[in-house]
Amino acid sequence: MGLYYRIILKFILTAIGIVLISALPPLFDGMKLDIPSYISALMTIASGLIQPFALTYEHIRTDHFLFPDIWPLWGYSMTLLFVSFIIAFLFALILTFISMIVTGKLRKIIRGILFIGESVPDILVIGLAIMTAILINKHTNLPFFSIASFGDNQVFILPIIVLTILPTVFFYRTMMYDFEEEIAQQYIDVAKSKGLSMYSILFIHVLRNAVIHIFLHSKSIIWFMLSNLLMIEYALNINGLMQFMLMHGSVLAIGLLMMFIPIYMMQAIGQIVIEKITGKQVEV
């Protein structure tokens, strides 16, 4: 099966799955299944997808058109998500390179600290970050440590920091496992015998071979970040897409698709690049 055919087929099937899941609430009438209501909900969603610019939502007892009102909310949430994802990846990569270069004892200390961080519940991380921001703001009056959005005042620094913490730990754990597996391969001994430095080996050989497994794990990490984004938007009063969908269940399908499409496009581009370079088949 061709690369582009697989990508398009998986996109179509996933989009259909999102629509089917979005229509689930009307299916359950107490302990009974209400099939006609479910089919009616599916027809409503399908009609909205065919004519998206006719979709409306209710706010303060007034109907508003979903488009273009939803675009700023989508842009805000996507900015927080992708900036946090990139920072988490780069920071974890730097920590991994440092860990691979330092002594084994120091490496164990770093891994132990991050393992403790991985065990901390998401909601506790968010709460501690907000409390820390309150203390910093109280004693320093730094404007970029705003702890919540009000009106047109959008907050970026704090939600990005909070959203970055746990994904950094998850990326680091994945990278360390993959790097240590690669460093134990025979070709590393050959590279060392040729006089290559550890920096060159890590950058040129290990990273290139480990990137496939890192990419495969990144999918679960970014979907994990979406659940955290919902909590962060709610906790910090962020007027983003996740909170908008929580308040207006009628736009759930279109909102989920708007989140899914850019994430899938990013993963599909990564899949194409990896398969073209390595010749190995991977799946997003």
Short mmCIF file of N, CA and C in Angstrom, two decimals, residues 202-279:
data_model
loop_
_atom_site.label_atom_id
_atom_site.label_comp_id
_atom_site.label_asym_id
_atom_site.label_seq_id
_atom_site.Cartn_x
_atom_site.Cartn_y
_atom_site.Cartn_z
N LEU A 202 26.62 11.17 18.54
CA LEU A 202 25.25 11.42 18.99
C LEU A 202 24.45 12.18 17.94
N PHE A 203 25.06 13.21 17.35
CA PHE A 203 24.35 14.06 16.39
C PHE A 203 24.17 13.36 15.04
N ILE A 204 25.21 12.70 14.56
CA ILE A 204 25.19 12.18 13.19
C ILE A 204 24.53 10.81 13.12
N HIS A 205 24.86 9.92 14.05
CA HIS A 205 24.42 8.54 13.94
C HIS A 205 23.24 8.21 14.86
N VAL A 206 23.40 8.46 16.15
CA VAL A 206 22.39 8.02 17.12
C VAL A 206 21.06 8.74 16.90
N LEU A 207 21.11 10.07 16.79
CA LEU A 207 19.87 10.84 16.63
C LEU A 207 19.13 10.44 15.36
N ARG A 208 19.88 10.24 14.28
CA ARG A 208 19.24 9.88 13.01
C ARG A 208 18.51 8.55 13.10
N ASN A 209 19.11 7.58 13.80
CA ASN A 209 18.49 6.25 13.91
C ASN A 209 17.41 6.20 14.97
N ALA A 210 17.50 7.06 15.98
CA ALA A 210 16.51 7.04 17.06
C ALA A 210 15.28 7.86 16.74
N VAL A 211 15.37 8.72 15.72
CA VAL A 211 14.29 9.67 15.46
C VAL A 211 12.99 8.97 15.09
N ILE A 212 13.07 7.77 14.50
CA ILE A 212 11.85 7.06 14.13
C ILE A 212 11.03 6.70 15.37
N HIS A 213 11.67 6.12 16.36
CA HIS A 213 10.95 5.75 17.59
C HIS A 213 10.47 6.98 18.35
N ILE A 214 11.27 8.03 18.34
CA ILE A 214 10.85 9.27 19.00
C ILE A 214 9.61 9.82 18.32
N PHE A 215 9.60 9.79 16.99
CA PHE A 215 8.44 10.28 16.24
C PHE A 215 7.19 9.47 16.55
N LEU A 216 7.32 8.15 16.64
CA LEU A 216 6.17 7.31 16.94
C LEU A 216 5.60 7.60 18.32
N HIS A 217 6.46 7.91 19.28
CA HIS A 217 5.99 8.23 20.63
C HIS A 217 5.40 9.64 20.71
N SER A 218 5.80 10.51 19.80
CA SER A 218 5.33 11.90 19.86
C SER A 218 3.83 11.99 19.66
N LYS A 219 3.25 11.02 18.95
CA LYS A 219 1.80 11.04 18.72
C LYS A 219 1.04 10.94 20.04
N SER A 220 1.43 9.99 20.89
CA SER A 220 0.74 9.83 22.17
C SER A 220 1.00 11.02 23.08
N ILE A 221 2.17 11.62 22.98
CA ILE A 221 2.49 12.78 23.82
C ILE A 221 1.63 13.98 23.46
N ILE A 222 1.44 14.23 22.17
CA ILE A 222 0.67 15.41 21.78
C ILE A 222 -0.81 15.23 22.12
N TRP A 223 -1.31 14.00 22.04
CA TRP A 223 -2.70 13.79 22.45
C TRP A 223 -2.84 13.90 23.97
N PHE A 224 -1.80 13.51 24.70
CA PHE A 224 -1.79 13.72 26.15
C PHE A 224 -1.82 15.21 26.47
N MET A 225 -1.10 16.00 25.67
CA MET A 225 -1.08 17.45 25.88
C MET A 225 -2.45 18.07 25.67
N LEU A 226 -3.23 17.51 24.78
CA LEU A 226 -4.58 18.04 24.54
C LEU A 226 -5.45 17.95 25.79
N SER A 227 -5.36 16.83 26.52
CA SER A 227 -6.14 16.70 27.75
C SER A 227 -5.68 17.71 28.79
N ASN A 228 -4.37 17.96 28.84
CA ASN A 228 -3.86 18.97 29.76
C ASN A 228 -4.28 20.36 29.34
N LEU A 229 -4.35 20.60 28.04
CA LEU A 229 -4.75 21.91 27.54
C LEU A 229 -6.16 22.26 27.99
N LEU A 230 -7.05 21.27 28.02
CA LEU A 230 -8.41 21.50 28.49
C LEU A 230 -8.40 21.96 29.94
N MET A 231 -7.63 21.28 30.78
CA MET A 231 -7.56 21.67 32.20
C MET A 231 -6.94 23.05 32.37
N ILE A 232 -5.92 23.35 31.58
CA ILE A 232 -5.24 24.64 31.70
C ILE A 232 -6.16 25.77 31.25
N GLU A 233 -6.88 25.56 30.16
CA GLU A 233 -7.80 26.61 29.71
C GLU A 233 -8.88 26.87 30.74
N TYR A 234 -9.35 25.82 31.38
CA TYR A 234 -10.39 25.99 32.40
C TYR A 234 -9.82 26.65 33.65
N ALA A 235 -8.64 26.21 34.09
CA ALA A 235 -8.05 26.73 35.32
C ALA A 235 -7.61 28.18 35.19
N LEU A 236 -7.12 28.57 34.02
CA LEU A 236 -6.60 29.92 33.82
C LEU A 236 -7.59 30.84 33.11
N ASN A 237 -8.83 30.36 32.98
CA ASN A 237 -9.88 31.17 32.34
C ASN A 237 -9.48 31.59 30.93
N ILE A 238 -8.85 30.68 30.21
CA ILE A 238 -8.40 30.96 28.84
C ILE A 238 -9.56 30.75 27.87
N ASN A 239 -9.82 31.74 27.08
CA ASN A 239 -10.90 31.65 26.10
C ASN A 239 -10.37 30.99 24.83
N GLY A 240 -10.16 29.67 24.94
CA GLY A 240 -9.61 28.91 23.82
C GLY A 240 -10.63 27.93 23.27
N LEU A 241 -10.20 27.15 22.31
CA LEU A 241 -11.11 26.24 21.63
C LEU A 241 -11.58 25.11 22.54
N MET A 242 -10.70 24.61 23.40
CA MET A 242 -11.07 23.49 24.27
C MET A 242 -12.19 23.90 25.23
N GLN A 243 -12.07 25.04 25.85
CA GLN A 243 -13.10 25.50 26.77
C GLN A 243 -14.39 25.85 26.00
N PHE A 244 -14.24 26.37 24.79
CA PHE A 244 -15.39 26.70 23.97
C PHE A 244 -16.20 25.43 23.67
N MET A 245 -15.51 24.33 23.32
CA MET A 245 -16.20 23.07 23.06
C MET A 245 -16.86 22.54 24.32
N LEU A 246 -16.23 22.76 25.48
CA LEU A 246 -16.80 22.31 26.75
C LEU A 246 -18.10 23.05 27.05
N MET A 247 -18.16 24.32 26.69
CA MET A 247 -19.33 25.15 26.96
C MET A 247 -20.43 24.95 25.92
N HIS A 248 -20.04 24.64 24.69
CA HIS A 248 -21.00 24.51 23.60
C HIS A 248 -20.84 23.14 22.95
N GLY A 249 -21.52 22.15 23.52
CA GLY A 249 -21.39 20.78 23.02
C GLY A 249 -21.87 20.60 21.60
N SER A 250 -22.69 21.52 21.10
CA SER A 250 -23.23 21.38 19.75
C SER A 250 -22.15 21.54 18.68
N VAL A 251 -21.01 22.14 19.03
CA VAL A 251 -19.95 22.36 18.04
C VAL A 251 -18.78 21.39 18.29
N LEU A 252 -19.05 20.33 19.04
CA LEU A 252 -17.98 19.40 19.42
C LEU A 252 -17.30 18.78 18.20
N ALA A 253 -18.09 18.33 17.23
CA ALA A 253 -17.52 17.64 16.07
C ALA A 253 -16.61 18.55 15.26
N ILE A 254 -17.09 19.75 14.95
CA ILE A 254 -16.28 20.67 14.14
C ILE A 254 -15.05 21.12 14.92
N GLY A 255 -15.18 21.28 16.24
CA GLY A 255 -14.04 21.67 17.06
C GLY A 255 -12.97 20.59 17.11
N LEU A 256 -13.40 19.32 17.28
CA LEU A 256 -12.45 18.21 17.31
C LEU A 256 -11.75 18.05 15.97
N LEU A 257 -12.48 18.24 14.89
CA LEU A 257 -11.87 18.13 13.56
C LEU A 257 -10.86 19.25 13.34
N MET A 258 -11.17 20.44 13.84
CA MET A 258 -10.24 21.56 13.70
C MET A 258 -8.96 21.33 14.51
N MET A 259 -9.07 20.60 15.62
CA MET A 259 -7.88 20.24 16.39
C MET A 259 -7.12 19.10 15.70
N PHE A 260 -7.87 18.16 15.16
CA PHE A 260 -7.27 16.96 14.58
C PHE A 260 -6.49 17.26 13.30
N ILE A 261 -7.04 18.10 12.43
CA ILE A 261 -6.44 18.29 11.10
C ILE A 261 -5.01 18.82 11.17
N PRO A 262 -4.71 19.91 11.90
CA PRO A 262 -3.30 20.37 11.93
C PRO A 262 -2.36 19.39 12.61
N ILE A 263 -2.84 18.69 13.63
CA ILE A 263 -2.00 17.70 14.30
C ILE A 263 -1.68 16.55 13.34
N TYR A 264 -2.69 16.09 12.64
CA TYR A 264 -2.48 14.99 11.69
C TYR A 264 -1.58 15.42 10.55
N MET A 265 -1.74 16.66 10.07
CA MET A 265 -0.88 17.15 9.00
C MET A 265 0.59 17.17 9.43
N MET A 266 0.84 17.61 10.67
CA MET A 266 2.20 17.63 11.19
C MET A 266 2.78 16.22 11.25
N GLN A 267 1.99 15.27 11.73
CA GLN A 267 2.46 13.90 11.83
C GLN A 267 2.64 13.27 10.45
N ALA A 268 1.75 13.62 9.51
CA ALA A 268 1.86 13.07 8.16
C ALA A 268 3.12 13.57 7.46
N ILE A 269 3.43 14.85 7.66
CA ILE A 269 4.67 15.40 7.08
C ILE A 269 5.88 14.69 7.67
N GLY A 270 5.87 14.48 8.98
CA GLY A 270 6.95 13.74 9.62
C GLY A 270 7.08 12.33 9.08
N GLN A 271 5.95 11.67 8.87
CA GLN A 271 5.96 10.32 8.32
C GLN A 271 6.56 10.30 6.92
N ILE A 272 6.16 11.25 6.09
CA ILE A 272 6.68 11.31 4.72
C ILE A 272 8.19 11.53 4.72
N VAL A 273 8.65 12.47 5.54
CA VAL A 273 10.08 12.78 5.59
C VAL A 273 10.88 11.56 6.05
N ILE A 274 10.40 10.89 7.12
CA ILE A 274 11.13 9.75 7.68
C ILE A 274 11.17 8.59 6.68
N GLU A 275 10.03 8.31 6.05
CA GLU A 275 10.01 7.18 5.11
C GLU A 275 10.87 7.46 3.88
N LYS A 276 10.89 8.73 3.44
CA LYS A 276 11.70 9.06 2.26
C LYS A 276 13.19 8.98 2.58
N ILE A 277 13.58 9.39 3.79
CA ILE A 277 14.99 9.41 4.16
C ILE A 277 15.52 8.02 4.52
N THR A 278 14.72 7.29 5.35
CA THR A 278 15.20 6.02 5.87
C THR A 278 14.77 4.81 5.04
N GLY A 279 13.70 4.97 4.27
CA GLY A 279 13.19 3.83 3.52
C GLY A 279 12.39 2.85 4.36
#
